[in-house]
Amino acid sequence: MAAPTQTIEVPSDAELMQAQADLWRHSLYYLTSMGLRCAVELGIPTTIHRLGGAASVSDLMAALSLPENKLPFFRRLMRVLVTAGVFAADGSGDAERFGLTPLSRILVDGVVADEHHSQRCFVLGPTCRHSVEAAFNLAEWFKKELASPVPSPFEDLHGARLFEESTPLLDPEMDAVVNEARAAHDNLGIGTLLRECRDLFKGVNSLTDCCGRHGETARAIVKAFPHINCTVFDLPWLVNQAPRDGVVNYVAGDAFHSNVPPAQAVMLKLVLHHLSDDDCVKILGQCRKAVPSQKEGGKVIVIDILVDPSLGPVMFEAQLMMDMLMMVNTRGRQRDENEWHHLFTKAGFSDYKIAKKIGARAVFEVFP
């Protein structure tokens, strides 16, 4: 017996042409990412800054010591990056000059300024060979039978987990880049956080920054609120790399198995989105034990991405891309409010509130 004929709705002519254009965009978006990586590797944002904030193609070619016969190709690269919002353009033809946008300003290197954390490595990390290979292997990973807890595609392919002591054994250069990328990403906006959330620290006399790595956030808190006694708690290999100048205290330990240093407040800043739900509950439970009751002013401060479509299509898409990044490279995820509520409840907390939304992130006060 012949198989039934499969039919499909035929799009209109206009829909067909738009579908093809959308297919081009989605299939070729990786070229925008690679163009951005190229700009960072060449140092284009930093060069524009050093040339006074605006430069022609000829100026940039000369400053970057690029071969003259690459000029038409360089112009095409810049056109794509202008369209993507990486650079601004003014004028046309030989008079066209390229400038920085807010996006490319945070890619400028070698600048000493308050609250400037160059995001150069955040471009290089997610577009590095190991990360791209993990994403390229996504279909095979979905089809593969893997025991729980399910390793990420990165871990399954490379046999190492990001941000752990095993990563340098895979590729020490890549490890250095992704750790610098994480530090730059996590430290961007500290000043905004402290300005927008001053009430968050009102009445807080002691604070433990759990998984606070080298203590950049804790040091910024002490600078803004000198009365707060801050302790950074993280793994020994991270704590051992931290500066010892007496600004903050450092305690080495494993948040899954060691007691979190007690304080009036414990902070988890951009930690939990790297972790599975089960691991989040374990760390949250450890943090809950380290703070006094809500009546005594105890709380856990969670700063992390809060997936929310109401932020608009651009910010929401950025959050979903960050979720895909977590899925491919870690065992973590980005979460909506219901998912955060579930974690807090499962970890034994009685209540929470969203103190502030800052861009794609939210600041939660979670009460024991």
GROMACS .gro file of C-alpha atoms in nm:
model
  368
    1MET     CA    1   0.000   0.000   0.000
    2ALA     CA    2   0.136   0.339  -0.099
    3ALA     CA    3   0.224   0.577   0.179
    4PRO     CA    4  -0.015   0.872   0.214
    5THR     CA    5   0.101   1.180   0.028
    6GLN     CA    6   0.254   1.442   0.252
    7THR     CA    7   0.133   1.797   0.190
    8ILE     CA    8   0.259   2.129   0.314
    9GLU     CA    9   0.119   2.479   0.313
   10VAL     CA   10   0.284   2.683   0.039
   11PRO     CA   11   0.387   3.032   0.150
   12SER     CA   12   0.298   3.335  -0.054
   13ASP     CA   13   0.564   3.489  -0.279
   14ALA     CA   14   0.638   3.761  -0.021
   15GLU     CA   15   0.653   3.507   0.263
   16LEU     CA   16   0.886   3.287   0.060
   17MET     CA   17   1.131   3.570  -0.006
   18GLN     CA   18   1.119   3.679   0.359
   19ALA     CA   19   1.170   3.318   0.473
   20GLN     CA   20   1.480   3.293   0.258
   21ALA     CA   21   1.618   3.620   0.398
   22ASP     CA   22   1.547   3.498   0.753
   23LEU     CA   23   1.721   3.171   0.671
   24TRP     CA   24   2.029   3.362   0.551
   25ARG     CA   25   2.033   3.565   0.872
   26HIS     CA   26   1.997   3.274   1.110
   27SER     CA   27   2.235   3.046   0.920
   28LEU     CA   28   2.501   3.316   0.887
   29TYR     CA   29   2.478   3.492   1.225
   30TYR     CA   30   2.796   3.310   1.322
   31LEU     CA   31   2.980   3.534   1.075
   32THR     CA   32   2.879   3.837   1.282
   33SER     CA   33   3.025   3.663   1.589
   34MET     CA   34   3.344   3.581   1.399
   35GLY     CA   35   3.359   3.935   1.261
   36LEU     CA   36   3.335   4.065   1.617
   37ARG     CA   37   3.609   3.824   1.725
   38CYS     CA   38   3.823   3.946   1.434
   39ALA     CA   39   3.772   4.308   1.543
   40VAL     CA   40   3.876   4.223   1.898
   41GLU     CA   41   4.181   4.022   1.788
   42LEU     CA   42   4.292   4.305   1.558
   43GLY     CA   43   4.229   4.558   1.835
   44ILE     CA   44   3.994   4.781   1.633
   45PRO     CA   45   3.798   4.924   1.933
   46THR     CA   46   4.118   5.013   2.119
   47THR     CA   47   4.271   5.162   1.803
   48ILE     CA   48   3.969   5.386   1.737
   49HIS     CA   49   3.988   5.504   2.098
   50ARG     CA   50   4.359   5.583   2.066
   51LEU     CA   51   4.297   5.770   1.741
   52GLY     CA   52   4.069   6.011   1.924
   53GLY     CA   53   3.740   5.825   1.903
   54ALA     CA   54   3.687   5.835   1.525
   55ALA     CA   55   3.893   5.706   1.233
   56SER     CA   56   3.869   5.638   0.861
   57VAL     CA   57   3.936   5.298   0.708
   58SER     CA   58   4.277   5.425   0.589
   59ASP     CA   59   4.362   5.550   0.940
   60LEU     CA   60   4.271   5.214   1.089
   61MET     CA   61   4.456   5.015   0.825
   62ALA     CA   62   4.772   5.219   0.886
   63ALA     CA   63   4.744   5.205   1.266
   64LEU     CA   64   4.688   4.828   1.257
   65SER     CA   65   4.970   4.773   1.002
   66LEU     CA   66   4.739   4.582   0.767
   67PRO     CA   67   4.836   4.518   0.402
   68GLU     CA   68   4.694   4.782   0.165
   69ASN     CA   69   4.528   4.524  -0.060
   70LYS     CA   70   4.304   4.421   0.235
   71LEU     CA   71   4.136   4.764   0.242
   72PRO     CA   72   3.819   4.668   0.046
   73PHE     CA   73   3.776   4.357   0.264
   74PHE     CA   74   3.830   4.560   0.581
   75ARG     CA   75   3.561   4.804   0.470
   76ARG     CA   76   3.317   4.515   0.427
   77LEU     CA   77   3.398   4.386   0.776
   78MET     CA   78   3.334   4.729   0.925
   79ARG     CA   79   3.004   4.761   0.733
   80VAL     CA   80   2.873   4.441   0.895
   81LEU     CA   81   2.986   4.549   1.241
   82VAL     CA   82   2.828   4.893   1.200
   83THR     CA   83   2.500   4.724   1.101
   84ALA     CA   84   2.530   4.503   1.412
   85GLY     CA   85   2.573   4.810   1.634
   86VAL     CA   86   2.935   4.738   1.726
   87PHE     CA   87   3.064   5.058   1.565
   88ALA     CA   88   2.910   5.386   1.449
   89ALA     CA   89   2.972   5.537   1.106
   90ASP     CA   90   2.952   5.892   0.979
   91GLY     CA   91   2.999   6.014   0.621
   92SER     CA   92   3.046   5.804   0.312
   93GLY     CA   93   3.318   5.689   0.071
   94ASP     CA   94   3.668   5.810   0.159
   95ALA     CA   95   3.518   6.056   0.408
   96GLU     CA   96   3.351   5.781   0.612
   97ARG     CA   97   3.472   5.769   0.970
   98PHE     CA   98   3.407   5.499   1.226
   99GLY     CA   99   3.346   5.563   1.595
  100LEU     CA  100   3.271   5.373   1.911
  101THR     CA  101   2.928   5.278   2.041
  102PRO     CA  102   2.850   5.177   2.401
  103LEU     CA  103   2.910   4.817   2.291
  104SER     CA  104   3.256   4.877   2.144
  105ARG     CA  105   3.357   5.105   2.434
  106ILE     CA  106   3.344   4.807   2.668
  107LEU     CA  107   3.582   4.627   2.429
  108VAL     CA  108   3.855   4.892   2.464
  109ASP     CA  109   4.168   4.757   2.632
  110GLY     CA  110   4.434   4.928   2.839
  111VAL     CA  111   4.211   5.197   2.991
  112VAL     CA  112   4.239   5.273   3.361
  113ALA     CA  113   3.904   5.410   3.474
  114ASP     CA  114   3.652   5.339   3.747
  115GLU     CA  115   3.396   5.079   3.642
  116HIS     CA  116   3.570   5.005   3.310
  117HIS     CA  117   3.601   4.630   3.275
  118SER     CA  118   3.708   4.541   2.922
  119GLN     CA  119   3.487   4.264   2.782
  120ARG     CA  120   3.744   4.163   2.522
  121CYS     CA  121   3.778   3.811   2.664
  122PHE     CA  122   3.403   3.766   2.678
  123VAL     CA  123   3.413   3.779   2.298
  124LEU     CA  124   3.713   3.546   2.274
  125GLY     CA  125   3.587   3.286   2.525
  126PRO     CA  126   3.249   3.186   2.375
  127THR     CA  127   3.393   3.197   2.021
  128CYS     CA  128   3.702   2.989   2.100
  129ARG     CA  129   3.756   2.659   1.921
  130HIS     CA  130   3.659   2.439   2.216
  131SER     CA  131   3.328   2.618   2.273
  132VAL     CA  132   3.238   2.624   1.904
  133GLU     CA  133   3.322   2.253   1.872
  134ALA     CA  134   3.088   2.177   2.163
  135ALA     CA  135   2.806   2.368   1.995
  136PHE     CA  136   2.884   2.201   1.662
  137ASN     CA  137   2.836   1.864   1.837
  138LEU     CA  138   2.495   1.954   1.982
  139ALA     CA  139   2.285   1.715   1.768
  140GLU     CA  140   2.509   1.419   1.858
  141TRP     CA  141   2.488   1.514   2.226
  142PHE     CA  142   2.106   1.516   2.216
  143LYS     CA  143   2.097   1.167   2.062
  144LYS     CA  144   2.355   1.021   2.304
  145GLU     CA  145   2.244   0.821   2.611
  146LEU     CA  146   2.412   0.991   2.908
  147ALA     CA  147   2.374   0.908   3.275
  148SER     CA  148   2.249   1.176   3.514
  149PRO     CA  149   2.369   1.426   3.611
  150VAL     CA  150   2.390   1.497   3.240
  151PRO     CA  151   2.724   1.652   3.139
  152SER     CA  152   2.721   1.956   2.913
  153PRO     CA  153   2.814   1.913   2.546
  154PHE     CA  154   3.147   2.082   2.631
  155GLU     CA  155   3.217   1.840   2.914
  156ASP     CA  156   3.104   1.537   2.715
  157LEU     CA  157   3.321   1.627   2.415
  158HIS     CA  158   3.634   1.753   2.589
  159GLY     CA  159   3.630   1.557   2.915
  160ALA     CA  160   3.671   1.870   3.126
  161ARG     CA  161   3.439   2.119   3.299
  162LEU     CA  162   3.483   2.491   3.261
  163PHE     CA  163   3.606   2.696   3.557
  164GLU     CA  164   3.752   2.394   3.735
  165GLU     CA  165   4.107   2.274   3.798
  166SER     CA  166   4.073   2.024   3.512
  167THR     CA  167   4.027   2.296   3.248
  168PRO     CA  168   4.397   2.398   3.220
  169LEU     CA  169   4.483   2.036   3.141
  170LEU     CA  170   4.265   2.067   2.830
  171ASP     CA  171   4.411   2.398   2.714
  172PRO     CA  172   4.583   2.641   2.952
  173GLU     CA  173   4.546   2.937   2.713
  174MET     CA  174   4.174   2.874   2.673
  175ASP     CA  175   4.139   2.838   3.051
  176ALA     CA  176   4.304   3.176   3.107
  177VAL     CA  177   4.076   3.341   2.850
  178VAL     CA  178   3.749   3.196   2.985
  179ASN     CA  179   3.842   3.283   3.343
  180GLU     CA  180   3.924   3.640   3.242
  181ALA     CA  181   3.598   3.647   3.043
  182ARG     CA  182   3.400   3.537   3.348
  183ALA     CA  183   3.569   3.794   3.572
  184ALA     CA  184   3.508   4.074   3.320
  185HIS     CA  185   3.145   3.971   3.270
  186ASP     CA  186   3.073   3.936   3.641
  187ASN     CA  187   3.239   4.267   3.735
  188LEU     CA  188   3.069   4.476   3.468
  189GLY     CA  189   2.805   4.691   3.634
  190ILE     CA  190   2.925   4.664   3.994
  191GLY     CA  191   2.904   5.043   4.025
  192THR     CA  192   2.550   5.044   3.886
  193LEU     CA  193   2.451   4.772   4.132
  194LEU     CA  194   2.588   4.961   4.430
  195ARG     CA  195   2.426   5.290   4.324
  196GLU     CA  196   2.088   5.136   4.244
  197CYS     CA  197   2.075   4.905   4.546
  198ARG     CA  198   2.206   5.110   4.837
  199ASP     CA  199   1.911   5.001   5.053
  200LEU     CA  200   2.017   4.640   4.995
  201PHE     CA  201   2.315   4.697   5.225
  202LYS     CA  202   2.138   4.917   5.479
  203GLY     CA  203   2.187   4.770   5.827
  204VAL     CA  204   2.424   4.500   5.700
  205ASN     CA  205   2.738   4.486   5.915
  206SER     CA  206   2.892   4.165   5.779
  207LEU     CA  207   2.873   3.992   5.443
  208THR     CA  208   3.015   3.672   5.294
  209ASP     CA  209   3.064   3.671   4.919
  210CYS     CA  210   3.013   3.300   4.852
  211CYS     CA  211   3.204   3.180   4.545
  212GLY     CA  212   3.342   3.534   4.523
  213ARG     CA  213   3.659   3.424   4.340
  214HIS     CA  214   3.930   3.692   4.379
  215GLY     CA  215   3.709   3.935   4.569
  216GLU     CA  216   3.651   4.216   4.316
  217THR     CA  217   3.285   4.255   4.413
  218ALA     CA  218   3.356   4.236   4.787
  219ARG     CA  219   3.625   4.503   4.753
  220ALA     CA  220   3.383   4.731   4.567
  221ILE     CA  221   3.126   4.681   4.845
  222VAL     CA  222   3.380   4.774   5.113
  223LYS     CA  223   3.479   5.084   4.915
  224ALA     CA  224   3.114   5.194   4.894
  225PHE     CA  225   3.019   5.080   5.248
  226PRO     CA  226   3.332   5.084   5.467
  227HIS     CA  227   3.137   4.969   5.772
  228ILE     CA  228   3.065   4.626   5.619
  229ASN     CA  229   3.308   4.350   5.716
  230CYS     CA  230   3.340   4.140   5.397
  231THR     CA  231   3.465   3.784   5.365
  232VAL     CA  232   3.526   3.607   5.036
  233PHE     CA  233   3.467   3.232   5.040
  234ASP     CA  234   3.582   3.017   4.749
  235LEU     CA  235   3.793   2.720   4.649
  236PRO     CA  236   4.154   2.718   4.773
  237TRP     CA  237   4.310   2.750   4.425
  238LEU     CA  238   4.109   3.068   4.366
  239VAL     CA  239   4.155   3.219   4.711
  240ASN     CA  240   4.529   3.159   4.692
  241GLN     CA  241   4.546   3.389   4.387
  242ALA     CA  242   4.364   3.677   4.560
  243PRO     CA  243   4.539   3.997   4.679
  244ARG     CA  244   4.617   4.017   5.050
  245ASP     CA  245   4.593   4.382   5.149
  246GLY     CA  246   4.349   4.362   5.439
  247VAL     CA  247   4.053   4.514   5.252
  248VAL     CA  248   3.856   4.189   5.269
  249ASN     CA  249   3.903   3.856   5.445
  250TYR     CA  250   3.950   3.531   5.253
  251VAL     CA  251   3.841   3.184   5.358
  252ALA     CA  252   3.915   2.876   5.147
  253GLY     CA  253   3.662   2.597   5.122
  254ASP     CA  254   3.410   2.414   4.906
  255ALA     CA  255   3.058   2.559   4.925
  256PHE     CA  256   2.910   2.212   4.867
  257HIS     CA  257   3.087   2.051   5.162
  258SER     CA  258   3.228   2.323   5.391
  259ASN     CA  259   3.044   2.558   5.623
  260VAL     CA  260   2.997   2.897   5.461
  261PRO     CA  261   3.152   3.163   5.690
  262PRO     CA  262   2.865   3.307   5.897
  263ALA     CA  263   2.755   3.665   5.833
  264GLN     CA  264   2.447   3.881   5.849
  265ALA     CA  265   2.417   3.847   5.472
  266VAL     CA  266   2.558   3.599   5.222
  267MET     CA  267   2.585   3.695   4.857
  268LEU     CA  268   2.579   3.473   4.548
  269LYS     CA  269   2.656   3.692   4.248
  270LEU     CA  270   2.632   3.530   3.903
  271VAL     CA  271   2.715   3.190   4.050
  272LEU     CA  272   2.397   2.987   4.026
  273HIS     CA  273   2.340   3.017   3.651
  274HIS     CA  274   2.650   2.799   3.604
  275LEU     CA  275   2.497   2.520   3.815
  276SER     CA  276   2.229   2.253   3.786
  277ASP     CA  277   1.914   2.288   3.997
  278ASP     CA  278   2.034   2.023   4.241
  279ASP     CA  279   2.369   2.197   4.294
  280CYS     CA  280   2.194   2.533   4.334
  281VAL     CA  281   1.976   2.390   4.610
  282LYS     CA  282   2.283   2.250   4.788
  283ILE     CA  283   2.471   2.581   4.784
  284LEU     CA  284   2.162   2.783   4.875
  285GLY     CA  285   2.105   2.550   5.168
  286GLN     CA  286   2.461   2.602   5.289
  287CYS     CA  287   2.418   2.980   5.259
  288ARG     CA  288   2.090   2.968   5.452
  289LYS     CA  289   2.266   2.801   5.745
  290ALA     CA  290   2.526   3.081   5.752
  291VAL     CA  291   2.284   3.370   5.816
  292PRO     CA  292   2.069   3.455   6.119
  293SER     CA  293   1.689   3.466   6.110
  294GLN     CA  294   1.502   3.721   5.904
  295LYS     CA  295   1.396   3.891   6.228
  296GLU     CA  296   1.766   3.938   6.310
  297GLY     CA  297   1.835   4.084   5.966
  298GLY     CA  298   1.961   3.766   5.802
  299LYS     CA  299   1.929   3.721   5.427
  300VAL     CA  300   2.093   3.573   5.121
  301ILE     CA  301   2.146   3.812   4.831
  302VAL     CA  302   2.125   3.644   4.491
  303ILE     CA  303   2.227   3.845   4.185
  304ASP     CA  304   2.165   3.661   3.862
  305ILE     CA  305   1.991   3.669   3.527
  306LEU     CA  306   1.611   3.668   3.547
  307VAL     CA  307   1.457   3.552   3.219
  308ASP     CA  308   1.168   3.785   3.145
  309PRO     CA  309   1.000   3.844   2.805
  310SER     CA  310   0.860   4.176   2.930
  311LEU     CA  311   1.209   4.327   2.900
  312GLY     CA  312   1.154   4.344   2.524
  313PRO     CA  313   1.264   4.126   2.233
  314VAL     CA  314   1.631   4.233   2.224
  315MET     CA  315   1.702   4.182   2.595
  316PHE     CA  316   1.493   3.863   2.603
  317GLU     CA  317   1.684   3.719   2.307
  318ALA     CA  318   2.012   3.806   2.481
  319GLN     CA  319   1.895   3.617   2.790
  320LEU     CA  320   1.803   3.313   2.579
  321MET     CA  321   2.143   3.322   2.407
  322MET     CA  322   2.305   3.326   2.751
  323ASP     CA  323   2.089   3.025   2.841
  324MET     CA  324   2.218   2.843   2.532
  325LEU     CA  325   2.574   2.934   2.633
  326MET     CA  326   2.514   2.777   2.975
  327MET     CA  327   2.356   2.468   2.818
  328VAL     CA  328   2.645   2.409   2.578
  329ASN     CA  329   2.930   2.487   2.816
  330THR     CA  330   2.808   2.419   3.172
  331ARG     CA  331   2.543   2.222   3.361
  332GLY     CA  332   2.364   2.546   3.445
  333ARG     CA  333   2.080   2.748   3.300
  334GLN     CA  334   1.912   3.087   3.307
  335ARG     CA  335   1.585   3.090   3.502
  336ASP     CA  336   1.253   3.273   3.512
  337GLU     CA  337   1.094   3.386   3.838
  338ASN     CA  338   0.894   3.067   3.889
  339GLU     CA  339   1.212   2.862   3.855
  340TRP     CA  340   1.395   3.085   4.103
  341HIS     CA  341   1.102   3.058   4.344
  342HIS     CA  342   1.119   2.679   4.318
  343LEU     CA  343   1.492   2.677   4.402
  344PHE     CA  344   1.450   2.908   4.702
  345THR     CA  345   1.162   2.702   4.841
  346LYS     CA  346   1.342   2.371   4.789
  347ALA     CA  347   1.649   2.509   4.971
  348GLY     CA  348   1.436   2.584   5.278
  349PHE     CA  349   1.386   2.959   5.252
  350SER     CA  350   1.060   3.111   5.379
  351ASP     CA  351   1.028   3.407   5.144
  352TYR     CA  352   1.203   3.624   4.888
  353LYS     CA  353   1.158   3.953   4.708
  354ILE     CA  354   1.307   4.110   4.398
  355ALA     CA  355   1.483   4.419   4.529
  356LYS     CA  356   1.578   4.551   4.187
  357LYS     CA  357   1.594   4.462   3.819
  358ILE     CA  358   1.906   4.587   3.644
  359GLY     CA  359   1.915   4.511   3.273
  360ALA     CA  360   1.897   4.135   3.223
  361ARG     CA  361   1.970   4.071   3.591
  362ALA     CA  362   1.769   4.077   3.909
  363VAL     CA  363   1.870   4.128   4.270
  364PHE     CA  364   1.688   3.887   4.502
  365GLU     CA  365   1.670   3.914   4.880
  366VAL     CA  366   1.603   3.562   5.004
  367PHE     CA  367   1.500   3.512   5.367
  368PRO     CA  368   1.558   3.207   5.592
   0.00000   0.00000   0.00000
